[in-house]
C-alpha atoms as a printed R data frame, in Angstrom:
    type eleno elety resid chain resno       x       y       z
1   ATOM     1    CA   MET     A     1 114.322  83.542 103.734
2   ATOM     2    CA   GLN     A     2 111.899  80.757 104.624
3   ATOM     3    CA   ASP     A     3 108.478  81.930 105.850
4   ATOM     4    CA   ILE     A     4 107.969  80.593 109.376
5   ATOM     5    CA   SER     A     5 104.197  80.619 108.967
6   ATOM     6    CA   SER     A     6 104.541  78.078 106.179
7   ATOM     7    CA   ASN     A     7 106.440  75.675 108.397
8   ATOM     8    CA   THR     A     8 103.778  74.391 110.812
9   ATOM     9    CA   SER     A     9 106.099  72.264 112.936
10  ATOM    10    CA   GLN     A    10 108.550  75.119 113.404
11  ATOM    11    CA   LEU     A    11 105.707  77.482 114.305
12  ATOM    12    CA   TYR     A    12 104.378  75.017 116.880
13  ATOM    13    CA   ARG     A    13 107.837  74.630 118.362
14  ATOM    14    CA   ILE     A    14 108.307  78.387 118.686
15  ATOM    15    CA   THR     A    15 104.846  78.752 120.197
16  ATOM    16    CA   TYR     A    16 105.512  75.880 122.600
17  ATOM    17    CA   GLU     A    17 108.817  77.399 123.705
18  ATOM    18    CA   ALA     A    18 107.208  80.813 124.174
19  ATOM    19    CA   TYR     A    19 104.337  79.333 126.176
20  ATOM    20    CA   SER     A    20 106.697  77.203 128.286
21  ATOM    21    CA   LYS     A    21 108.701  80.298 129.152
22  ATOM    22    CA   PHE     A    22 105.496  82.161 129.993
23  ATOM    23    CA   ALA     A    23 104.070  79.303 132.112
24  ATOM    24    CA   ASN     A    24 107.342  78.802 134.001
25  ATOM    25    CA   GLY     A    25 107.468  82.505 134.727
26  ATOM    26    CA   ILE     A    26 103.886  82.491 136.026
27  ATOM    27    CA   ASN     A    27 104.553  79.431 138.190
28  ATOM    28    CA   ARG     A    28 107.415  81.241 139.914
29  ATOM    29    CA   CYS     A    29 105.247  84.264 140.747
30  ATOM    30    CA   SER     A    30 104.378  84.909 144.374
31  ATOM    31    CA   ASN     A    31 102.309  88.078 143.983
32  ATOM    32    CA   LEU     A    32 100.151  89.955 141.480
33  ATOM    33    CA   GLU     A    33 102.902  92.372 140.498
34  ATOM    34    CA   GLU     A    34 105.110  89.497 139.383
35  ATOM    35    CA   ILE     A    35 102.237  88.034 137.330
36  ATOM    36    CA   ALA     A    36 101.790  91.406 135.622
37  ATOM    37    CA   ASN     A    37 105.496  91.630 134.801
38  ATOM    38    CA   VAL     A    38 105.543  88.127 133.310
39  ATOM    39    CA   CYS     A    39 102.504  88.959 131.165
40  ATOM    40    CA   LYS     A    40 104.058  92.217 130.029
41  ATOM    41    CA   THR     A    41 107.259  90.442 129.000
42  ATOM    42    CA   ASN     A    42 105.901  87.271 127.392
43  ATOM    43    CA   LEU     A    43 102.333  87.637 126.095
44  ATOM    44    CA   LYS     A    44 103.415  89.601 123.026
45  ATOM    45    CA   TYR     A    45 105.220  86.480 121.800
46  ATOM    46    CA   LEU     A    46 102.091  84.331 122.133
47  ATOM    47    CA   ILE     A    47  99.134  86.460 121.038
48  ATOM    48    CA   ASN     A    48  98.597  89.480 118.814
49  ATOM    49    CA   PHE     A    49  96.424  92.169 120.373
50  ATOM    50    CA   ARG     A    50  95.996  95.870 120.806
51  ATOM    51    CA   ILE     A    51  94.350  95.510 124.204
52  ATOM    52    CA   LEU     A    52  94.010  92.392 126.301
53  ATOM    53    CA   ARG     A    53  91.720  92.654 129.319
54  ATOM    54    CA   MET     A    54  90.986  89.920 131.833
55  ATOM    55    CA   CYS     A    55  88.444  90.081 134.676
56  ATOM    56    CA   ILE     A    56  88.674  87.337 137.277
57  ATOM    57    CA   ILE     A    57  85.454  87.426 139.275
58  ATOM    58    CA   ARG     A    58  85.716  85.553 142.552
59  ATOM    59    CA   GLU     A    59  83.157  85.933 145.327
60  ATOM    60    CA   LYS     A    60  82.998  89.686 145.992
61  ATOM    61    CA   ASP     A    61  86.420  90.467 144.518
62  ATOM    62    CA   ASN     A    62  86.889  91.521 140.893
63  ATOM    63    CA   PHE     A    63  90.503  91.383 139.773
64  ATOM    64    CA   ILE     A    64  91.105  93.198 136.485
65  ATOM    65    CA   VAL     A    65  94.309  93.188 134.457
66  ATOM    66    CA   GLU     A    66  94.825  95.071 131.182
67  ATOM    67    CA   GLN     A    67  97.770  95.004 128.796
68  ATOM    68    CA   PHE     A    68  98.144  97.532 125.978
69  ATOM    69    CA   SER     A    69 100.924  99.238 124.008
70  ATOM    70    CA   GLY     A    70 103.641  97.652 126.108
71  ATOM    71    CA   ASN     A    71 101.958  98.764 129.332
72  ATOM    72    CA   ILE     A    72 100.097  96.768 131.942
73  ATOM    73    CA   TRP     A    73  97.622  97.767 134.634
74  ATOM    74    CA   TYR     A    74  95.931  95.669 137.302
75  ATOM    75    CA   ASP     A    75  93.836  96.180 140.410
76  ATOM    76    CA   PHE     A    76  90.845  94.967 142.394
77  ATOM    77    CA   GLU     A    77  87.772  96.861 141.242
78  ATOM    78    CA   SER     A    78  84.096  97.071 142.158
79  ATOM    79    CA   GLU     A    79  81.258  95.636 140.083
80  ATOM    80    CA   THR     A    80  80.681  99.077 138.535
81  ATOM    81    CA   GLU     A    81  84.053  98.908 136.750
82  ATOM    82    CA   ILE     A    82  82.948  95.882 134.719
83  ATOM    83    CA   PHE     A    83  81.833  96.947 131.239
84  ATOM    84    CA   PRO     A    84  78.228  96.301 130.104
85  ATOM    85    CA   TYR     A    85  79.296  93.807 127.422
86  ATOM    86    CA   GLU     A    86  81.330  91.967 130.082
87  ATOM    87    CA   ARG     A    87  78.224  91.656 132.242
88  ATOM    88    CA   ASP     A    88  76.406  90.198 129.236
89  ATOM    89    CA   LEU     A    89  79.235  87.715 128.727
90  ATOM    90    CA   LYS     A    90  79.060  86.796 132.397
91  ATOM    91    CA   GLU     A    91  75.310  86.205 132.249
92  ATOM    92    CA   THR     A    92  74.986  84.498 128.858
93  ATOM    93    CA   GLY     A    93  78.398  82.927 128.295
94  ATOM    94    CA   ILE     A    94  77.998  83.581 124.554
95  ATOM    95    CA   PRO     A    95  81.323  84.581 122.904
96  ATOM    96    CA   LEU     A    96  81.521  88.092 121.485
97  ATOM    97    CA   LEU     A    97  82.863  89.189 118.104
98  ATOM    98    CA   THR     A    98  82.043  92.739 117.112
99  ATOM    99    CA   GLY     A    99  83.405  95.793 115.379
100 ATOM   100    CA   SER     A   100  81.654  98.067 117.890
101 ATOM   101    CA   ILE     A   101  84.391  99.111 120.279
102 ATOM   102    CA   PRO     A   102  83.322 100.804 123.569
103 ATOM   103    CA   ASP     A   103  85.031 104.119 124.253
104 ATOM   104    CA   LYS     A   104  85.584 103.041 127.839
105 ATOM   105    CA   LEU     A   105  87.778 100.159 126.686
106 ATOM   106    CA   LEU     A   106  89.979 102.525 124.643
107 ATOM   107    CA   LYS     A   107  90.162 105.320 127.211
108 ATOM   108    CA   ASN     A   108  93.743 106.212 128.219
109 ATOM   109    CA   LYS     A   109  95.061 103.246 126.226
110 ATOM   110    CA   ILE     A   110  94.877 103.883 122.501
111 ATOM   111    CA   GLU     A   111  93.309 106.407 120.143
112 ATOM   112    CA   ARG     A   112  90.534 105.093 117.929
113 ATOM   113    CA   SER     A   113  92.253 106.724 114.936
114 ATOM   114    CA   GLU     A   114  95.258 104.438 115.450
115 ATOM   115    CA   LEU     A   115  93.144 101.334 114.861
116 ATOM   116    CA   PHE     A   116  92.627  99.858 111.402
117 ATOM   117    CA   ASP     A   117  89.441  97.821 111.086
118 ATOM   118    CA   PRO     A   118  89.340  96.890 114.820
119 ATOM   119    CA   VAL     A   119  87.563  93.813 116.131
120 ATOM   120    CA   LEU     A   120  86.607  93.079 119.736
121 ATOM   121    CA   TRP     A   121  86.616  89.468 120.874
122 ATOM   122    CA   GLY     A   122  85.099  88.373 124.170
123 ATOM   123    CA   TRP     A   123  84.766  85.123 126.114
124 ATOM   124    CA   ALA     A   124  83.460  83.971 129.480
125 ATOM   125    CA   PHE     A   125  85.220  80.994 131.032
126 ATOM   126    CA   ASP     A   126  83.596  79.213 133.962
127 ATOM   127    CA   LYS     A   127  86.078  77.913 136.500
128 ATOM   128    CA   THR     A   128  85.491  75.897 139.652
129 ATOM   129    CA   ASP     A   129  85.479  78.843 142.026
130 ATOM   130    CA   SER     A   130  85.509  81.858 139.718
131 ATOM   131    CA   LYS     A   131  84.450  83.231 136.351
132 ATOM   132    CA   VAL     A   132  86.943  84.746 133.923
133 ATOM   133    CA   ILE     A   133  85.871  87.356 131.360
134 ATOM   134    CA   VAL     A   134  88.443  87.921 128.607
135 ATOM   135    CA   SER     A   135  88.375  90.788 126.109
136 ATOM   136    CA   LEU     A   136  90.816  91.058 123.212
137 ATOM   137    CA   LEU     A   137  90.969  93.994 120.831
138 ATOM   138    CA   ALA     A   138  92.748  93.311 117.537
139 ATOM   139    CA   ASP     A   139  92.964  95.014 114.142
140 ATOM   140    CA   GLN     A   140  94.599  94.502 110.781
141 ATOM   141    CA   HIS     A   141  97.997  95.463 112.205
142 ATOM   142    CA   MET     A   142  97.704  93.116 115.194
143 ATOM   143    CA   THR     A   143  95.566  90.272 113.919
144 ATOM   144    CA   PHE     A   144  93.875  87.607 115.999
145 ATOM   145    CA   SER     A   145  92.109  84.575 114.567
146 ATOM   146    CA   VAL     A   146  90.049  81.613 115.704
147 ATOM   147    CA   GLY     A   147  93.183  79.489 115.591
148 ATOM   148    CA   ASP     A   148  94.688  81.600 118.372
149 ATOM   149    CA   ILE     A   149  91.864  80.868 120.822
150 ATOM   150    CA   ASP     A   150  93.424  77.625 122.067
151 ATOM   151    CA   ILE     A   151  96.670  79.307 123.115
152 ATOM   152    CA   LEU     A   152  94.629  82.132 124.653
153 ATOM   153    CA   LYS     A   153  92.731  79.585 126.766
154 ATOM   154    CA   LEU     A   154  96.026  78.126 127.976
155 ATOM   155    CA   VAL     A   155  97.216  81.604 128.916
156 ATOM   156    CA   VAL     A   156  93.962  82.333 130.763
157 ATOM   157    CA   ASP     A   157  94.100  79.010 132.641
158 ATOM   158    CA   CYS     A   158  97.686  79.636 133.668
159 ATOM   159    CA   ILE     A   159  97.017  83.166 134.950
160 ATOM   160    CA   GLN     A   160  93.742  82.219 136.636
161 ATOM   161    CA   SER     A   161  95.294  79.236 138.439
162 ATOM   162    CA   LYS     A   162  98.159  81.318 139.788
163 ATOM   163    CA   PHE     A   163  95.777  84.114 140.767
164 ATOM   164    CA   ASN     A   164  93.629  81.637 142.715
165 ATOM   165    CA   GLU     A   165  96.721  80.312 144.465
166 ATOM   166    CA   ILE     A   166  97.830  83.807 145.482
167 ATOM   167    CA   TYR     A   167  94.277  84.797 146.408
168 ATOM   168    CA   LEU     A   168  93.794  81.736 148.621
169 ATOM   169    CA   LYS     A   169  97.152  82.306 150.302
170 ATOM   170    CA   LYS     A   170  96.152  85.898 150.951
171 ATOM   171    CA   GLN     A   171  92.797  84.839 152.392
172 ATOM   172    CA   LEU     A   172  94.521  82.193 154.506
173 ATOM   173    CA   ALA     A   173  96.981  84.799 155.777
174 ATOM   174    CA   ILE     A   174  94.064  87.084 156.680
175 ATOM   175    CA   GLN     A   175  92.293  84.247 158.489
176 ATOM   176    CA   ASN     A   176  95.484  83.314 160.322
177 ATOM   177    CA   LYS     A   177  95.922  86.938 161.328
178 ATOM   178    CA   ASN     A   178  92.330  87.082 162.557
179 ATOM   179    CA   LEU     A   179  92.790  83.830 164.472
180 ATOM   180    CA   THR     A   180  96.022  85.114 165.988
181 ATOM   181    CA   GLU     A   181  94.326  88.350 167.027
182 ATOM   182    CA   ALA     A   182  91.389  86.378 168.442
183 ATOM   183    CA   TYR     A   183  93.797  84.112 170.331
184 ATOM   184    CA   GLU     A   184  95.655  87.109 171.748
185 ATOM   185    CA   THR     A   185  92.335  88.695 172.749
186 ATOM   186    CA   ILE     A   186  91.195  85.497 174.477
187 ATOM   187    CA   LYS     A   187  94.587  85.160 176.137
188 ATOM   188    CA   LEU     A   188  94.380  88.744 177.394
189 ATOM   189    CA   LYS     A   189  90.835  88.198 178.674
190 ATOM   190    CA   ASN     A   190  91.931  85.027 180.461
191 ATOM   191    CA   GLU     A   191  94.807  86.895 182.071
192 ATOM   192    CA   GLN     A   192  92.408  89.631 183.159
193 ATOM   193    CA   ILE     A   193  90.020  87.020 184.580
194 ATOM   194    CA   GLU     A   194  92.889  85.301 186.394
195 ATOM   195    CA   THR     A   195  93.945  88.656 187.838
196 ATOM   196    CA   ILE     A   196  90.382  89.370 188.972
197 ATOM   197    CA   VAL     A   197  90.074  85.911 190.542
198 ATOM   198    CA   LYS     A   198  93.454  86.328 192.224
199 ATOM   199    CA   ASN     A   199  92.487  89.750 193.568
200 ATOM   200    CA   GLN     A   200  89.157  88.395 194.774
201 ATOM   201    CA   GLN     A   201  90.923  85.522 196.501
202 ATOM   202    CA   GLN     A   202  93.331  87.945 198.143
203 ATOM   203    CA   THR     A   203  90.392  90.090 199.236
204 ATOM   204    CA   ILE     A   204  88.606  87.036 200.620
205 ATOM   205    CA   ASN     A   205  91.748  85.949 202.443
206 ATOM   206    CA   LYS     A   206  92.219  89.411 203.930
207 ATOM   207    CA   ARG     A   207  88.597  89.563 205.015
208 ATOM   208    CA   THR     A   208  88.831  86.066 206.480
209 ATOM   209    CA   GLU     A   209  91.948  87.067 208.402
210 ATOM   210    CA   SER     A   210  90.227  90.261 209.507
211 ATOM   211    CA   ILE     A   211  87.154  88.365 210.715
212 ATOM   212    CA   ALA     A   212  89.356  85.857 212.530
213 ATOM   213    CA   GLU     A   213  91.246  88.704 214.190
214 ATOM   214    CA   LYS     A   214  87.988  90.393 215.186
215 ATOM   215    CA   ASN     A   215  86.664  87.148 216.610
216 ATOM   216    CA   LYS     A   216  89.902  86.730 218.522
217 ATOM   217    CA   LYS     A   217  89.550  90.209 220.001
218 ATOM   218    CA   LEU     A   218  85.911  89.600 220.873
219 ATOM   219    CA   LEU     A   219  86.814  86.313 222.567
220 ATOM   220    CA   HIS     A   220  89.549  88.117 224.472
221 ATOM   221    CA   ILE     A   221  87.061  90.759 225.604
222 ATOM   222    CA   SER     A   222  84.578  88.087 226.613
223 ATOM   223    CA   ALA     A   223  87.173  86.129 228.595
224 ATOM   224    CA   LEU     A   224  88.528  89.249 230.255
225 ATOM   225    CA   ASN     A   225  85.070  90.502 231.120
226 ATOM   226    CA   ALA     A   226  84.026  87.132 232.489
227 ATOM   227    CA   HIS     A   227  87.099  87.014 234.730
228 ATOM   228    CA   ASN     A   228  86.835  90.590 236.011
229 ATOM   229    CA   VAL     A   229  83.097  90.423 236.619
230 ATOM   230    CA   ARG     A   230  83.118  86.959 238.130
231 ATOM   231    CA   GLU     A   231  85.193  87.823 241.209
232 ATOM   232    CA   PRO     A   232  83.027  90.644 242.719
233 ATOM   233    CA   LEU     A   233  79.889  88.837 241.630
234 ATOM   234    CA   SER     A   234  81.002  85.727 243.541
235 ATOM   235    CA   ARG     A   235  81.622  87.810 246.668
236 ATOM   236    CA   ILE     A   236  78.152  89.336 246.412
237 ATOM   237    CA   GLN     A   237  76.652  85.866 246.102
238 ATOM   238    CA   GLY     A   238  78.618  84.772 249.195
239 ATOM   239    CA   ILE     A   239  77.425  87.767 251.228
240 ATOM   240    CA   VAL     A   240  73.828  87.061 250.215
241 ATOM   241    CA   GLN     A   241  74.186  83.481 251.403
242 ATOM   242    CA   LEU     A   242  75.691  84.638 254.738
243 ATOM   243    CA   ALA     A   243  72.785  87.014 255.232
244 ATOM   244    CA   GLU     A   244  70.575  84.017 255.854
245 ATOM   245    CA   LEU     A   245  72.836  82.835 258.678
246 ATOM   246    CA   VAL     A   246  73.208  86.051 260.713
247 ATOM   247    CA   ASP     A   247  70.779  88.433 262.288
248 ATOM   248    CA   THR     A   248  69.858  91.720 260.755
249 ATOM   249    CA   GLU     A   249  71.955  93.833 263.080
250 ATOM   250    CA   THR     A   250  75.067  91.784 262.468
251 ATOM   251    CA   PHE     A   251  74.461  91.852 258.703
252 ATOM   252    CA   LYS     A   252  73.991  95.588 258.807
253 ATOM   253    CA   ILE     A   253  77.125  96.207 260.822
254 ATOM   254    CA   GLU     A   254  79.514  93.647 259.350
255 ATOM   255    CA   MET     A   255  78.196  92.560 255.976
256 ATOM   256    CA   MET     A   256  76.616  95.682 254.525
257 ATOM   257    CA   PRO     A   257  79.886  97.661 254.211
258 ATOM   258    CA   LYS     A   258  81.479  94.717 252.433
259 ATOM   259    CA   LEU     A   259  78.444  94.398 250.178
260 ATOM   260    CA   GLU     A   260  78.550  98.087 249.306
261 ATOM   261    CA   SER     A   261  82.289  97.894 248.620
262 ATOM   262    CA   THR     A   262  81.862  94.853 246.390
263 ATOM   263    CA   VAL     A   263  78.933  96.448 244.527
264 ATOM   264    CA   ASN     A   264  81.044  99.545 243.889
265 ATOM   265    CA   GLU     A   265  83.875  97.341 242.690
266 ATOM   266    CA   LEU     A   266  81.469  95.519 240.354
267 ATOM   267    CA   ASP     A   267  80.201  98.862 239.075
268 ATOM   268    CA   VAL     A   268  83.750  99.929 238.283
269 ATOM   269    CA   VAL     A   269  84.441  96.631 236.539
270 ATOM   270    CA   LEU     A   270  81.272  96.887 234.446
271 ATOM   271    CA   LYS     A   271  82.165 100.427 233.425
272 ATOM   272    CA   GLU     A   272  85.624  99.235 232.384
273 ATOM   273    CA   VAL     A   273  84.055  96.374 230.442
274 ATOM   274    CA   VAL     A   274  81.663  98.722 228.649
275 ATOM   275    CA   GLU     A   275  84.461 101.178 227.884
276 ATOM   276    CA   MET     A   276  86.775  98.435 226.617
277 ATOM   277    CA   ALA     A   277  84.034  96.895 224.477
278 ATOM   278    CA   SER     A   278  83.122 100.299 223.048
279 ATOM   279    CA   LYS     A   279  86.739 100.993 222.084
280 ATOM   280    CA   GLU     A   280  87.090  97.599 220.424
281 ATOM   281    CA   ILE     A   281  83.826  98.020 218.506
282 ATOM   282    CA   VAL     A   282  84.911 101.453 217.264
283 ATOM   283    CA   ALA     A   283  88.290 100.010 216.235
284 ATOM   284    CA   LEU     A   284  86.643  97.118 214.375
285 ATOM   285    CA   LYS     A   285  84.318  99.463 212.494
286 ATOM   286    CA   ALA     A   286  87.276 101.663 211.561
287 ATOM   287    CA   GLU     A   287  89.080  98.624 210.111
288 ATOM   288    CA   GLU     A   288  86.045  97.800 207.971
289 ATOM   289    CA   LEU     A   289  86.190 101.278 206.443
């Protein structure tokens, strides 16, 4: 059987087909779970590794994905979950190649005894709006070489681009939600203000009507009082004028009884006026309460 590794063109074609399938799968992803499933299914045909770990650091979010032994894990983690050597890669940007494998990288993934001459590779890729830290653990059973770095970069670019797309959509959805909530809050406040203004206007209208009604009653009292008081008062004025035309005896005999009667009548009228006014004032005060 012909060795595929000896046929460069055939190897490139197989690699190209595998990468095309991987890239198409990533492009169709709409969430992180789908990205993880595509990686789990396709990366083994592109790169040899025992553990592949990728940290996408964007603003305050650290997205970490790990693939190992046919399994895949991913989540958003805090800065404390980034390994010390990854922090060094982030700060210096100097690629890593070492046989010193951190226990934390192996934990719950693979036993150290299962590895044969392991090597840890590490890279830091600067992107426009994020930094990507890639760790790849290989050994003599799952070898990785310098020639594989180019395809690894393509894989990283593909995953990082899709992650950014999903991340931005998520952030946009959050902002839209916040804007919608803010709009609903403003709308509610406006409705409350309109209700308050409407109630105030109704209160003002009621008070205006009440004042108008009170004024009407007061005018009625004034007109009634003026009419009732005017008649006896006019008679008294007439008697006083006649007193200048008659002698004292005549005034005493003929005019005085009429004057006394009219004064008594005026007294009664004034009492009625006071009583009526008092009742109206009490009624008006009661309405105010």
